[in-house]
XYZ file of C-alpha atoms in Angstrom:
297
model
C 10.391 28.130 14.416
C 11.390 24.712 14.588
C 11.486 22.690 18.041
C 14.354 21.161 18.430
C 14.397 17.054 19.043
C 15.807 14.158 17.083
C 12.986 13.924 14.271
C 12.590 13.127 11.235
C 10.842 14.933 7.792
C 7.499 12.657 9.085
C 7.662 14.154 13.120
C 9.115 17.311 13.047
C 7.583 19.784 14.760
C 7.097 23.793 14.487
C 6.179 26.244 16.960
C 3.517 29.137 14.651
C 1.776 31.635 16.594
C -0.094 33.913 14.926
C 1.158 37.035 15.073
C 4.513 36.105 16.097
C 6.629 39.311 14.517
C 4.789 41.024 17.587
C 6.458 38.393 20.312
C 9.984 39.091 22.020
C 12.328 36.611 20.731
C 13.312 35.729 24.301
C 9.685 34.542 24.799
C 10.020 32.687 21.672
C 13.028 31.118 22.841
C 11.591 30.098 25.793
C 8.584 28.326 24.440
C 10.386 26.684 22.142
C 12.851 25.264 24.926
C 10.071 24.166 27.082
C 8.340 22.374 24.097
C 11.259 20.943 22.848
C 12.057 19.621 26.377
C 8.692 17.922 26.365
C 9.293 16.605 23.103
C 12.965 14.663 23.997
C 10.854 13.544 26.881
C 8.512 12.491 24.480
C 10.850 10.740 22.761
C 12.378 9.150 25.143
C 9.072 7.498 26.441
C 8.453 6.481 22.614
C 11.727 4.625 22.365
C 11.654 3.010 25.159
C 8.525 1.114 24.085
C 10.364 0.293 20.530
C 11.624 -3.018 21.889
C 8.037 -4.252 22.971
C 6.878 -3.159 19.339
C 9.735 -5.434 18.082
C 8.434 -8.366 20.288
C 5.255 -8.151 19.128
C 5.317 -7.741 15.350
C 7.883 -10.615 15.707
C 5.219 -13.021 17.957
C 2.862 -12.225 14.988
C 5.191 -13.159 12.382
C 6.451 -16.437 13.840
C 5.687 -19.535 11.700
C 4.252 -21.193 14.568
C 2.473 -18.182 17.028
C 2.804 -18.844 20.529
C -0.673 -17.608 22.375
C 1.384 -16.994 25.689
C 4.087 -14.865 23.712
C 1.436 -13.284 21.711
C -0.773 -12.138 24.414
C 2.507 -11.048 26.702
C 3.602 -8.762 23.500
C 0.196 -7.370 23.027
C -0.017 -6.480 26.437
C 3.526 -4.985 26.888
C 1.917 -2.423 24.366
C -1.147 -1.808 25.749
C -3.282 -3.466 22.936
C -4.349 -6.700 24.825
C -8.051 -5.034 25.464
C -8.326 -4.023 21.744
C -12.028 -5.294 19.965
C -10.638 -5.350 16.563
C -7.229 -5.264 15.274
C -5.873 -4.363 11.844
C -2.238 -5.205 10.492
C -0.417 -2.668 8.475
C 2.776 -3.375 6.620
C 4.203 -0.665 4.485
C 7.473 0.019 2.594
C 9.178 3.739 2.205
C 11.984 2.829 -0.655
C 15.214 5.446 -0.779
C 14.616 6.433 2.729
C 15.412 4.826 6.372
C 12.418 6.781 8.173
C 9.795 4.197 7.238
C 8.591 3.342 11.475
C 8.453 7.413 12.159
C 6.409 7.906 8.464
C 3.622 5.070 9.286
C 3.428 6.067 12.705
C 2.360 9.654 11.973
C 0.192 8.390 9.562
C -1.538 6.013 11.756
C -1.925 8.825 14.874
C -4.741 10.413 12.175
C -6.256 7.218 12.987
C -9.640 7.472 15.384
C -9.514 5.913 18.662
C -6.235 3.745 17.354
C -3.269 2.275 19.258
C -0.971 0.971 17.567
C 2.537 -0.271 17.677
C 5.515 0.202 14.999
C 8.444 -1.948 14.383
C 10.416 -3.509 11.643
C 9.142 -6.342 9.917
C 10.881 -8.784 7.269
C 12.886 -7.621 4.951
C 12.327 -4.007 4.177
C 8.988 -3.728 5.356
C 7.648 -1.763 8.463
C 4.543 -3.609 10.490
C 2.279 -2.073 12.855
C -0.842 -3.849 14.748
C -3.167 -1.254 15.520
C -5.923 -1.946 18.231
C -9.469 -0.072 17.400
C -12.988 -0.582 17.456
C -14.931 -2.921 15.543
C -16.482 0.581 13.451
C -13.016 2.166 13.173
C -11.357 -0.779 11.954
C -13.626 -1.235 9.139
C -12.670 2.180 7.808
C -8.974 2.068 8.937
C -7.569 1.752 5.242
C -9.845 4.501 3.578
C -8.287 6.969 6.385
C -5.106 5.829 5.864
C -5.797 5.836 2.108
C -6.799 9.767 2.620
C -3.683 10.910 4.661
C -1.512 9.417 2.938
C -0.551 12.673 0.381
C 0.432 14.333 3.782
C 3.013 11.607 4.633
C 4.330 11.359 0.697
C 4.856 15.502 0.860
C 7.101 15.127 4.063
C 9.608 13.193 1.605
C 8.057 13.524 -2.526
C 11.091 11.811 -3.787
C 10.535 8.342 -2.045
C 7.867 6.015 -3.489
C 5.975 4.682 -0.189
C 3.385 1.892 -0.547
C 1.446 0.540 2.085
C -1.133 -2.608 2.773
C -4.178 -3.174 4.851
C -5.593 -6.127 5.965
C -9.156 -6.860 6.722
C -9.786 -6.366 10.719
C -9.549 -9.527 12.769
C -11.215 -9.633 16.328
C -9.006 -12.429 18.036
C -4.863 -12.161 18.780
C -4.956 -15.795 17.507
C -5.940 -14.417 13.739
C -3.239 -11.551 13.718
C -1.044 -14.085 12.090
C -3.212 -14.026 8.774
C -4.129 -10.880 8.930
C -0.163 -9.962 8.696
C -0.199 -12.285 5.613
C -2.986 -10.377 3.976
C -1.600 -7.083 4.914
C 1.615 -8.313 2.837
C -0.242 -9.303 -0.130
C -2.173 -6.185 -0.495
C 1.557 -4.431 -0.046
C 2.658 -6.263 -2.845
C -0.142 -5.452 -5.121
C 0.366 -1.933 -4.264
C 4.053 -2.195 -5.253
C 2.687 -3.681 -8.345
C 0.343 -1.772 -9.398
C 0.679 0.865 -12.345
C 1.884 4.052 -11.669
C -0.403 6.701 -10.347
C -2.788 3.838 -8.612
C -3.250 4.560 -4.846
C -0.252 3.336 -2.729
C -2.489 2.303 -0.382
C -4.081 -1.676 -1.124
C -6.911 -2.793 1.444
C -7.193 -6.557 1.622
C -10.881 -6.366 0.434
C -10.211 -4.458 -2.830
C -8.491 -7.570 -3.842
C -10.327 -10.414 -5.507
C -10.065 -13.235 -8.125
C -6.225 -13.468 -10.139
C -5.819 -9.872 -8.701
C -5.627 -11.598 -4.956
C -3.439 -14.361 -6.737
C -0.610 -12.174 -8.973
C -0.318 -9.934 -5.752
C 2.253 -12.998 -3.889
C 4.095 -13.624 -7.292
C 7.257 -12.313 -7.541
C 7.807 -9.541 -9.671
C 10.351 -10.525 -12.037
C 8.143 -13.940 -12.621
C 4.714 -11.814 -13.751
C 7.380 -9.711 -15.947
C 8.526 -13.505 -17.486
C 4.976 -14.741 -17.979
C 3.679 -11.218 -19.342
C 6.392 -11.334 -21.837
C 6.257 -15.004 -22.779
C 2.164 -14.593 -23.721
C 1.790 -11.013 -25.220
C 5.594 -10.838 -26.477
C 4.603 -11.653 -29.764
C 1.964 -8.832 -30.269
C 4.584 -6.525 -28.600
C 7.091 -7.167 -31.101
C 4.204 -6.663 -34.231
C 5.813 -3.179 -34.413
C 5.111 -0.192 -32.363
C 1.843 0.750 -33.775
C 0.458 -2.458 -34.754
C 1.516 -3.776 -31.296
C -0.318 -1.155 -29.060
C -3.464 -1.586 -31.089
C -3.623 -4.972 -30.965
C -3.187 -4.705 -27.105
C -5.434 -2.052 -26.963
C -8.261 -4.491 -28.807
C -7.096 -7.016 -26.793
C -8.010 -5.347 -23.391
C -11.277 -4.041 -24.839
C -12.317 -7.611 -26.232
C -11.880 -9.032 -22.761
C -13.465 -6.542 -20.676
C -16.410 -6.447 -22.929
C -16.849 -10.136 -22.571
C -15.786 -10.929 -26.082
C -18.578 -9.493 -27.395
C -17.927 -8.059 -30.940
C -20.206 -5.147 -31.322
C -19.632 -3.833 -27.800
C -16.188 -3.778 -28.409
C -16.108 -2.087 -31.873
C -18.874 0.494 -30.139
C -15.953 0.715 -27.018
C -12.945 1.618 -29.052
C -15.024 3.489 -32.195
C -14.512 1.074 -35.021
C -15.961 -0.976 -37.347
C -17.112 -4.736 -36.110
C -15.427 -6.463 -39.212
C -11.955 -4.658 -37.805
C -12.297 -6.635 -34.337
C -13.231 -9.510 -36.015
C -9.704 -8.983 -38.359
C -7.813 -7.361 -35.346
C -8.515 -10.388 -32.678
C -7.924 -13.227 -35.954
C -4.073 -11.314 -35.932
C -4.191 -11.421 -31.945
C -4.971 -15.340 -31.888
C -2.466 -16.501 -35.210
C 0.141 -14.394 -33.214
C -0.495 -15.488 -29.715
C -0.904 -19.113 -30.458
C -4.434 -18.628 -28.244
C -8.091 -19.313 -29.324
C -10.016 -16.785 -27.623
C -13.211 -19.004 -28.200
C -11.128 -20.947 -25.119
C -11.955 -19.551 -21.753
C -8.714 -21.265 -20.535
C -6.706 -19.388 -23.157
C -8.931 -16.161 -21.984
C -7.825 -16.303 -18.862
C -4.476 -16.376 -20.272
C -4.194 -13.631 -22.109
C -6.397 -11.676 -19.288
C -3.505 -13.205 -16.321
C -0.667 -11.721 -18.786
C -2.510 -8.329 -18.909
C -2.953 -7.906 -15.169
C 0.914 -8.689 -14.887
């Protein structure tokens, strides 16, 4: 039975008992009414703290973060006496439920408080208070619950970032900007990765691709490995495949022929047709990193 309230598909809630074909329906009724009285009230107590979520996710956004307003907005939601704080920013696309979906998701954090609101754009922010230990391990929960928050809505794509925990107010700013750049690496990433990017998984040109802008890692992708795209559709995959191999082995030839099952003379012939069509000497560690930047994109 469901309890009536104004939810949504992430905070609905269901009254189950057990062996319920064996109670009356008026006593049925009747529980249900008194829960779903306690959950309006609920509710009501919930929205009436959205403003002072608003106030503060705004106070850590500003380009220049007042300490007064800062401390004033963490206070107004009860997180001033937090040890560690961690910044959240996640994005639910084709749906409008994104502050109720990361707010379940962050009450199956331990000995969290937290506080939703919208952030720029499309995004949804929360600063969560914890403990120093709970922090630390704030995006590998998150990272676990997550399949229960994508099942309340399978149809929408819903990322989410994680930054590193911060122990001052004063470095809430940053961690909001890291939080954003492991969203956008999430929103990046190929499909099936975890939609759920912690700050600290991200290092080297993986920390540095996550702020570009989609459509210009699409143009720079195309504009290095567009020629071995276009050497046909199974010349071009194989030569990508090599590619990929020959770099992640450290251009080493016999590790790579032992890594993709072929003959060493047939790297040696495949990465000659890479480099004539690429323009690129892969003996260059600057034209490497090229080729290895246009892969990542």
């Amino acid at each position: 039975m469901r309890v009536e309230s104004e939810s949504t598909a992430f905070d609905t809630w269901y009254l189950h008992l057990p062996e319920g074909a064996r109670v009356p329906p008026r006593v049925l009724e009747e529980i249900s009414g008194l829960l779903g009285r306690y959950r309006r009230r609920r509710d009501r107590h919930r929205a009436s703290r959205e403003p002072a979520a608003g106030r503060l996710v705004a106070a850590v956004g500003a380009l220049r973060p007042d300490p007064e307003r800062l401390r004033g907005a963490l206070e107004s939601c009860g997180l001033a006496s937090g040890s560690a704080y961690t910044v959240v920013t996640a994005v639910l696309e084709h749906g409008e439920d994104g502050i109720a979906a990361l707010g379940e998701a962050l009450a199956h954090l331990p000995e969290a408080v937290f506080a939703v609101a919208r952030g720029a754009g499309d995004e949804v922010t929360a600063v969560v208070g914890h403990t120093l230990e709970a922090a630390a391990g704030a995006g590998e929960r998150l990272r676990e619950v997550w399949p229960l928050i994508q099942d309340c809505r399978p149809q929408s794509a819903w990322h989410a970032g994680v930054s590193g925990p911060v122990g001052t107010p004063a470095a809430l700013n940053g961690a909001l900007t890291q939080s954003r750049y492991a969203l956008a690496a999430a929103r990046s990433a190929a499909p099936g990765s975890t939609p759920v990017v912690v700050q600290g998984e991200l290092s080297g040109v993986a920390l540095l691709l996550a702020g570009v802008p989609s459509e210009v890692r699409a143009i720079f992708r195309d504009t290095v490995l567009g020629p071995l795209l276009g050497a046909g559709p199974k010349s071009g995959p194989m030569l990508l495949e090599t590619l990929r191999a020959f770099l992640s082995h450290d251009c080493s030839w016999a590790r790579t022929a032992e890594a993709l099952h072929i003959h060493v003379n047939t790297v040696h012939y495949r990465v000659q047709r890479i480099e004539l069509l690429t323009g690129r000497d892969l003996s260059r560690l600057d034209n490497r990193l090229d080729l290895r930047t246009a892969l990542l994109c």
